[in-house]
C-alpha positions as a printed Julia matrix, in Angstrom:
316×3 Matrix{Float64}:
  96.6   81.88  195.43
  98.2   79.26  193.82
  95.06  77.53  193.24
  93.2   80.89  191.98
  96.25  81.52  189.2
  95.73  77.62  188.55
  92.17  78.13  187.53
  92.6   81.52  185.71
  94.88  79.25  183.36
  92.69  76.92  182.8
  89.76  79.15  181.86
  91.85  81.1   179.54
  92.85  77.91  177.79
  89.86  77.28  177.05
  88.84  79.86  175.44
  91.95  79.94  173.35
  91.42  76.56  172.22
  87.41  77.36  171.48
  88.57  80.4   169.19
  91.15  78.22  167.14
  89.38  75.31  166.74
  86.01  76.9   165.56
  86.73  76.44  161.47
  82.55  75.93  161.05
  80.38  73.38  160.66
  81.25  69.65  160.61
  80.41  68.38  157.35
  80.05  64.21  157.5
  80.46  62.97  154.19
  79.88  59.19  153.22
  81.7   59.09  149.84
  80.16  55.79  149.43
  79.82  54.77  145.4
  82.02  51.78  145.38
  79.09  49.8   144.54
  77.22  52.49  142.13
  77.46  51.76  138.57
  79.17  54.97  136.62
  76.33  56.4   134.28
  77.54  58.84  131.04
  75.82  61.65  128.94
  76.35  64.07  126.83
  78.2   65.24  123.47
  81.7   66.97  122.28
  81.79  70.05  124.6
  79.72  69.14  127.15
  80.97  65.08  128.24
  78.81  64.09  131.93
  80.2   61.1   133.47
  78.31  60.65  137.07
  77.76  58.3   140.42
  74.28  58.53  142.36
  73.9   56.96  145.7
  70.43  57.87  146.66
  70.7   55.72  149.84
  73.19  59.13  151.64
  71.15  61.26  148.82
  75.19  62.0   147.57
  76.34  62.37  144.06
  80.1   62.67  142.15
  80.29  63.79  138.79
  82.99  64.74  136.09
  82.35  67.32  133.26
  84.69  67.71  130.5
  84.28  70.38  128.36
  86.4   69.09  125.83
  85.3   68.92  121.61
  87.21  65.67  121.04
  85.37  62.91  119.52
  86.27  60.58  122.6
  84.61  57.54  121.8
  85.14  57.23  118.58
  89.26  55.67  119.02
  90.84  53.15  121.22
  93.2   55.42  123.27
  93.9   56.68  126.82
  93.07  60.51  127.31
  93.76  62.38  130.57
  92.3   65.89  130.54
  93.0   68.55  133.51
  90.49  69.56  135.85
  90.77  73.68  135.57
  87.38  74.71  137.38
  85.85  76.16  134.36
  85.29  73.47  131.28
  86.56  70.4   133.13
  85.8   69.79  136.9
  84.01  67.42  139.49
  81.47  67.84  141.83
  80.72  65.87  145.04
  76.96  66.96  146.3
  74.84  66.07  148.79
  71.12  66.4   148.68
  67.62  67.08  150.44
  66.14  64.27  148.8
  66.53  61.67  145.92
  68.25  62.94  142.72
  67.88  61.6   139.18
  69.71  61.3   136.29
  67.91  64.79  134.75
  69.92  66.61  137.43
  73.28  66.08  134.89
  71.58  65.34  131.97
  69.03  68.04  131.24
  69.78  71.07  129.43
  67.8   72.85  132.34
  68.69  71.48  135.58
  65.99  70.62  137.8
  65.63  73.23  141.16
  64.95  70.3   143.36
  66.28  68.5   145.18
  68.37  71.46  147.4
  71.99  70.58  146.67
  73.19  71.38  150.59
  76.82  70.61  150.44
  78.64  71.07  147.07
  82.67  70.31  146.93
  84.03  71.43  143.93
  87.17  69.5   142.42
  89.42  72.04  140.7
  92.4   70.76  140.56
  94.03  67.19  139.67
  93.44  65.28  136.55
  90.76  62.78  134.68
  92.03  59.93  133.34
  89.85  57.95  130.43
  90.92  54.83  129.2
  88.53  54.15  126.13
  88.18  50.98  124.06
  86.22  51.49  120.74
  85.1   48.18  118.87
  84.44  48.48  115.39
  82.37  45.63  113.79
  80.91  44.67  110.52
  79.12  41.54  111.49
  80.73  39.26  109.01
  81.31  36.81  110.81
  85.5   37.06  111.2
  86.67  38.2   114.9
  88.41  41.65  115.1
  91.45  40.18  116.18
  91.85  38.14  112.99
  91.27  41.0   110.22
  94.58  43.22  112.17
  98.02  43.13  111.64
  98.24  39.79  113.45
 101.97  39.19  112.07
 103.2   42.91  113.22
 104.04  43.34  109.48
 104.92  47.69  110.12
 107.39  46.49  113.23
 105.14  48.96  115.68
 103.7   46.27  117.9
  99.88  47.7   117.79
  97.46  45.8   115.1
  95.26  48.48  114.82
  97.93  50.89  112.96
  98.11  48.49  109.76
  94.96  46.53  109.46
  94.27  44.05  106.54
  92.37  45.43  103.84
  92.57  42.84  101.24
  90.79  44.53   98.66
  92.53  47.86   98.65
  89.25  49.98   99.15
  90.45  51.99  101.75
  88.61  49.96  104.36
  90.0   47.5   106.77
  89.14  44.66  106.8
  87.28  44.28  110.39
  84.81  47.67  109.21
  84.51  46.15  105.47
  81.64  43.4   105.04
  83.04  42.51  102.0
  86.7   41.71  101.99
  87.39  40.83   98.85
  85.68  43.47   97.32
  83.42  40.91   94.97
  80.37  42.21   96.13
  79.39  39.09   98.28
  79.44  39.42  101.55
  82.38  37.95  103.51
  79.46  36.33  106.01
  78.04  34.88  103.12
  81.73  32.86  102.05
  82.21  31.53  105.26
  81.05  28.11  106.62
  77.41  29.15  106.54
  76.64  25.3   106.79
  78.87  24.76  109.68
  80.29  21.58  107.77
  83.02  21.31  110.48
  80.73  21.06  113.55
  82.63  23.85  115.52
  80.03  26.45  115.1
  82.75  28.75  114.07
  82.47  29.69  110.27
  85.5   31.3   110.16
  87.52  28.02  110.86
  86.48  26.09  107.62
  85.34  28.81  105.14
  84.01  27.96  101.53
  87.13  27.42   98.92
  85.08  26.83   95.87
  87.94  26.63   93.29
  90.0   24.67   95.69
  93.1   27.18   95.02
  94.06  27.47   98.77
  92.77  30.97   99.13
  89.17  30.78  100.75
  86.18  32.68   99.02
  85.78  35.56  101.23
  89.6   36.6   100.32
  89.55  35.33   96.74
  87.97  37.9    93.92
  87.72  35.15   91.42
  85.34  32.53   93.6
  85.2   29.88   90.89
  88.61  30.35   89.05
  86.93  30.91   85.9
  89.56  33.67   84.99
  86.5   36.45   85.62
  86.4   38.12   88.73
  83.33  37.42   90.85
  81.84  40.94   91.19
  82.05  40.63   86.92
  79.88  37.53   86.84
  76.82  40.07   87.61
  74.89  39.99   84.63
  72.32  42.27   85.63
  74.97  44.38   87.29
  72.85  45.14   90.65
  75.74  45.02   92.27
  74.76  41.34   93.62
  76.49  38.19   92.04
  74.41  35.97   94.4
  71.02  36.43   92.04
  72.73  35.48   88.66
  72.27  32.02   88.11
  72.36  30.48   84.66
  72.51  26.53   86.18
  69.73  26.34   89.12
  71.6   23.08   89.7
  75.12  24.51   90.33
  73.91  27.61   92.17
  75.16  31.73   90.88
  77.32  31.93   87.99
  80.49  33.24   90.13
  80.74  30.02   91.48
  80.05  27.98   88.21
  83.49  27.43   86.27
  81.3   26.61   83.08
  79.38  29.88   82.87
  82.19  32.76   81.94
  79.7   35.91   81.08
  81.84  38.76   81.85
  79.65  42.35   82.77
  81.8   44.97   83.59
  80.89  46.42   87.03
  82.78  48.98   88.75
  81.34  49.68   92.14
  81.39  48.36   95.57
  78.23  48.03   97.58
  77.72  50.06  100.49
  77.18  48.77  103.74
  77.31  50.07  107.5
  79.47  48.99  110.22
  78.77  49.59  114.08
  80.64  51.08  116.83
  80.47  49.95  120.16
  82.87  51.87  122.83
  83.68  51.09  126.55
  85.09  53.72  128.99
  87.19  53.4   132.07
  87.53  56.8   134.35
  90.01  57.97  137.24
  90.63  60.86  139.09
  93.9   61.36  139.97
  95.48  63.5   142.67
  91.79  65.19  143.34
  91.42  67.76  145.63
  87.53  68.52  146.5
  86.79  72.07  148.32
  83.56  73.75  149.82
  84.75  76.68  151.96
  87.1   75.39  154.4
  86.57  71.97  154.26
  88.64  70.02  151.73
  88.24  66.57  150.25
  91.58  64.75  148.82
  91.99  61.45  147.11
  95.21  60.48  145.35
  93.07  58.0   143.1
  89.55  57.91  142.78
  88.37  55.13  140.76
  84.76  55.82  139.22
  84.14  52.86  137.33
  83.69  51.48  133.53
  81.17  51.82  131.29
  80.57  49.34  129.13
  78.23  50.38  126.39
  79.48  54.23  126.63
  78.56  54.52  123.22
  77.07  52.91  119.97
  76.41  53.86  116.54
  75.81  52.37  113.34
  77.65  53.93  110.08
  77.31  53.7   106.59
  80.31  53.66  104.48
  80.7   53.77  100.56
  83.74  51.85   99.67
  85.78  53.57   97.12
  86.4   51.32   93.96
  89.58  50.79   92.68
  90.29  48.45   89.22
  93.33  46.49   90.41
């Protein structure tokens, strides 16, 4: 009798365990993206960051519905995942998947999504570095508030603006407003042999102010921009004495033509972004994947554009 009851209890225990432990199919995920390059596409209102691992037929993607111009300035941005405008998806597929699955206006019908884990809670941290370049031969850091004159410890908040035209020097191809490009007023002939035009800039009148910061390069009392006889906003082609060169570099020529405009020009913006997901919870039915911190990666050239600028003339 005791043996009978013992066998009965064993059978009941197995039945209870089978019922309690059956939570559905066991889903095995690789979640292997460490060696995969992060990619991006989209625009304000529909930013997409994604990784595809076709070796394991899986992807992870982040969609941000913010209308912020996230690529135009250097700053850290945090967006809460809410399941509607901001969300993460970890997916597995029946076959290889391409970028069009994330960046096309119409999602392709194939391959089939086998598993879809949605991340509707947590945060997306974007570390954005936007670098402007006027291609004038001077490094960005040398055209900022190097001396921290405003005392805030941020060189970008008070950058140099030598000519007061409203454009900081780092996006102004003509720093002193003389209508001669800064790049042409540096050590263009590499006279000191160090291959750095910034370390030995020209100083035509030897007044201790390099030409690229000197509105009167030859020291003749006439502003360089006004030594432009044909008034075409280019003093370099006004030459009275070819043996000396342009009039703005010849102190013996003092013909003044009042010019009240600066040359328009372009600058480029290149932005990198690093994406990290924090306190991420991915769910698919009763299944959960939890990541306290998930580093998605860095895109060095997430955004690149060229902008045309029209400097505001100031007659100081």
